[in-house]
PDB file of C-alpha atoms in Angstrom:
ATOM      1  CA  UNK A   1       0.000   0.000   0.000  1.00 52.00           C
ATOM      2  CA  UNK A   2       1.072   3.418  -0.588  1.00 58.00           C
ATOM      3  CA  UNK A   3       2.085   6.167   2.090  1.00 58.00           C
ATOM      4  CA  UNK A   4      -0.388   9.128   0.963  1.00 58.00           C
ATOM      5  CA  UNK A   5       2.342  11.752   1.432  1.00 54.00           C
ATOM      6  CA  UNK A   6       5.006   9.979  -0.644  1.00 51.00           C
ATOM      7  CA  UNK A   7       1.781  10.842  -3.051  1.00 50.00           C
ATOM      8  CA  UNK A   8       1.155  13.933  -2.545  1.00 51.00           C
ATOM      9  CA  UNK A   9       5.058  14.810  -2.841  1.00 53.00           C
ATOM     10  CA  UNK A  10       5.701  12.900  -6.195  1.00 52.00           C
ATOM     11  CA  UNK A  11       2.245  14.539  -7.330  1.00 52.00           C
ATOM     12  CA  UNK A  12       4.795  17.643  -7.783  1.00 52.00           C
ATOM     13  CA  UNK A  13       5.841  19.418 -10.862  1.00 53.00           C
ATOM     14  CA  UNK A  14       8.854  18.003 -12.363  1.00 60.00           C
ATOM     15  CA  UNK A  15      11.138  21.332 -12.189  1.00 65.00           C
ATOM     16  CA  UNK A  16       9.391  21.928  -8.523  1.00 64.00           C
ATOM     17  CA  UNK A  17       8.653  25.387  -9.446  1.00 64.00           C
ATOM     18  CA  UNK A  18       5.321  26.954  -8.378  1.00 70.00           C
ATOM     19  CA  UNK A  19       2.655  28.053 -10.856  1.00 77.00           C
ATOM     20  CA  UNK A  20       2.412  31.458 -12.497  1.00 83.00           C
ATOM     21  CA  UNK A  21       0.414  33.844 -11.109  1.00 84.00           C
ATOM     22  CA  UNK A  22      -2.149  35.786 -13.586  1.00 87.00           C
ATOM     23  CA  UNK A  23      -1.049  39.065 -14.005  1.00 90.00           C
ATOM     24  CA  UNK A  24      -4.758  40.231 -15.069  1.00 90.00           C
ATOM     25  CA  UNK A  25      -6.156  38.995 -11.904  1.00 90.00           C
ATOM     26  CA  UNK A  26      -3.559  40.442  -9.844  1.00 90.00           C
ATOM     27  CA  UNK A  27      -4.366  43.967 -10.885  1.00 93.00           C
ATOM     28  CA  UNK A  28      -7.996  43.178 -10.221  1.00 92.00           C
ATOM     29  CA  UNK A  29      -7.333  41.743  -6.372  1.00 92.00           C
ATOM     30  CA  UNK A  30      -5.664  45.063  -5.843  1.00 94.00           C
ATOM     31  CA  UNK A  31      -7.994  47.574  -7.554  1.00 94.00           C
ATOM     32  CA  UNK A  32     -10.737  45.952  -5.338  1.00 93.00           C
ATOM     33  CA  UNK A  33      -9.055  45.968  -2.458  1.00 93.00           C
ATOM     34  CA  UNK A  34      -8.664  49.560  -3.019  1.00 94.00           C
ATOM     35  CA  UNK A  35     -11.894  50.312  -3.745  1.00 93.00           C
ATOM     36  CA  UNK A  36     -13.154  48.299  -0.900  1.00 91.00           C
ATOM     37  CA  UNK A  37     -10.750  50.408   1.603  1.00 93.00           C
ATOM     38  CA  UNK A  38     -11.898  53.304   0.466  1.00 93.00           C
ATOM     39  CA  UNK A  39     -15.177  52.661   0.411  1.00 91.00           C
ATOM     40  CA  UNK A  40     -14.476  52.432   4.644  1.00 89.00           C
ATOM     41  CA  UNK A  41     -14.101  55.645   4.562  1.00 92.00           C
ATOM     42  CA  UNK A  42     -16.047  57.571   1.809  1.00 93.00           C
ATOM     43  CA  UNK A  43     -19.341  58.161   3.582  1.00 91.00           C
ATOM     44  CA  UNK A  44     -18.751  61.074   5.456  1.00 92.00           C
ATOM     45  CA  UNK A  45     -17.362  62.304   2.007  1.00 93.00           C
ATOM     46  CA  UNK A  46     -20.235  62.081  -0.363  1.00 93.00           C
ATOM     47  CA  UNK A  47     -22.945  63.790   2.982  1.00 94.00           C
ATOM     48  CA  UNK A  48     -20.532  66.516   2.440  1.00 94.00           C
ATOM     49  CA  UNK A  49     -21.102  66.570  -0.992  1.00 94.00           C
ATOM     50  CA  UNK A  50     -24.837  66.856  -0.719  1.00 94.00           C
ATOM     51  CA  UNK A  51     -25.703  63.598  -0.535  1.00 94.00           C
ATOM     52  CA  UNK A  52     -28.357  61.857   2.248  1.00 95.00           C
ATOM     53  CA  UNK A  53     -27.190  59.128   4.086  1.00 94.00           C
ATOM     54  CA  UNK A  54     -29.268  56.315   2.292  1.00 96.00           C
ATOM     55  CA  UNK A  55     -27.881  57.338  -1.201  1.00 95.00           C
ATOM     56  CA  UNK A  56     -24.407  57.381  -0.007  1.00 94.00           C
ATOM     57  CA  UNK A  57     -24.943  54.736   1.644  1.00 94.00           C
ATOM     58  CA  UNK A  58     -26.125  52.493  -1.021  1.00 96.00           C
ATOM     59  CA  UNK A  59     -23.389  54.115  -3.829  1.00 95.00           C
ATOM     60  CA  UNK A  60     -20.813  52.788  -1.157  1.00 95.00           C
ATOM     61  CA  UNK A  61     -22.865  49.371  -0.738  1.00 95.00           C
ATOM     62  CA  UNK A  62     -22.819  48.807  -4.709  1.00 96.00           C
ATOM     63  CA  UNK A  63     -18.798  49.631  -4.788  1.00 94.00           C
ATOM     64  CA  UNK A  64     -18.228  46.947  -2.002  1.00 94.00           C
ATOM     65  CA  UNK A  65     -20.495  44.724  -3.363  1.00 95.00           C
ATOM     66  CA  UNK A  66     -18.729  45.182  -7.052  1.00 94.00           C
ATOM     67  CA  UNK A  67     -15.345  45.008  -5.289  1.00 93.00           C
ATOM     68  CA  UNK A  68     -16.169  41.758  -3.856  1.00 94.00           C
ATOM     69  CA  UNK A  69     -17.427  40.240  -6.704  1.00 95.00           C
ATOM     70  CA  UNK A  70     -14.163  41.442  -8.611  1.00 93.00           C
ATOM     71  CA  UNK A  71     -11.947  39.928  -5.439  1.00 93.00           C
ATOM     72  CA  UNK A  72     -13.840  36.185  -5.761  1.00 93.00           C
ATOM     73  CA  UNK A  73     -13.155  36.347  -9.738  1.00 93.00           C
ATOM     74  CA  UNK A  74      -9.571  37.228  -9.082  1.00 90.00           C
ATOM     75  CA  UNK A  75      -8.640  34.947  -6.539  1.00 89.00           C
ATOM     76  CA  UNK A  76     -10.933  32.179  -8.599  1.00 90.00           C
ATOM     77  CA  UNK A  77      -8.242  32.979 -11.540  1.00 88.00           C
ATOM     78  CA  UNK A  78      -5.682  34.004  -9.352  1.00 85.00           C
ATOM     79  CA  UNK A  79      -2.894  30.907 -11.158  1.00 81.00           C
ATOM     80  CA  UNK A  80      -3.062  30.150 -14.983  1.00 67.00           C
TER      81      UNK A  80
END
C-alpha cells in the first residue's frame, strides 16, 4: 500500500517550481481591495457633498459589493 504523502510529494511538478500567477487577476485583487478600503471611509465624504445618508450609503454598498465580486473572480483565476 502506498504512504499518501510519498503521493502527494511525487504529485509535484517536475522542475518543482510553483505556478504562475495571472497578471490580469492580480491587478484586479488590488484595484478591489482599493476600492473596498476606500469605500471604509467615503461616507462622510459624499454627505458633504450633498448627498443623504441612504444614497451614499447604497453608492458605497454597490462599490463593495462590485469590489467583492471582482476579489472572488480574481482569486478564482488568481494561477493560470
Amino acid at each position: 500500500m502506498s504512504d499518501p504523502v510519498l503521493l502527494l510529494v511525487s504529485a509535484d511538478d517536475t522542475n518543482g517550481m510553483p505556478p504562475s500567477l495571472n497578471r490580469l487577476a492580480v491587478a484586479g485583487f488590488a484595484l478591489a481591495v482599493v476600492v473596498a478600503v476606500v469605500g471604509l471611509f467615503a461616507l462622510p465624504t459624499l454627505r458633504s457633498m450633498g448627498l443623504s445618508f441612504r444614497a451614499a450609503f447604497a453608492i458605497i454598498g454597490v462599490a463593495e459589493l462590485a469590489a467583492a465580486f471582482v476579489t472572488a473572480l480574481a482569486v478564482y483565476h488568481l494561477y493560470d
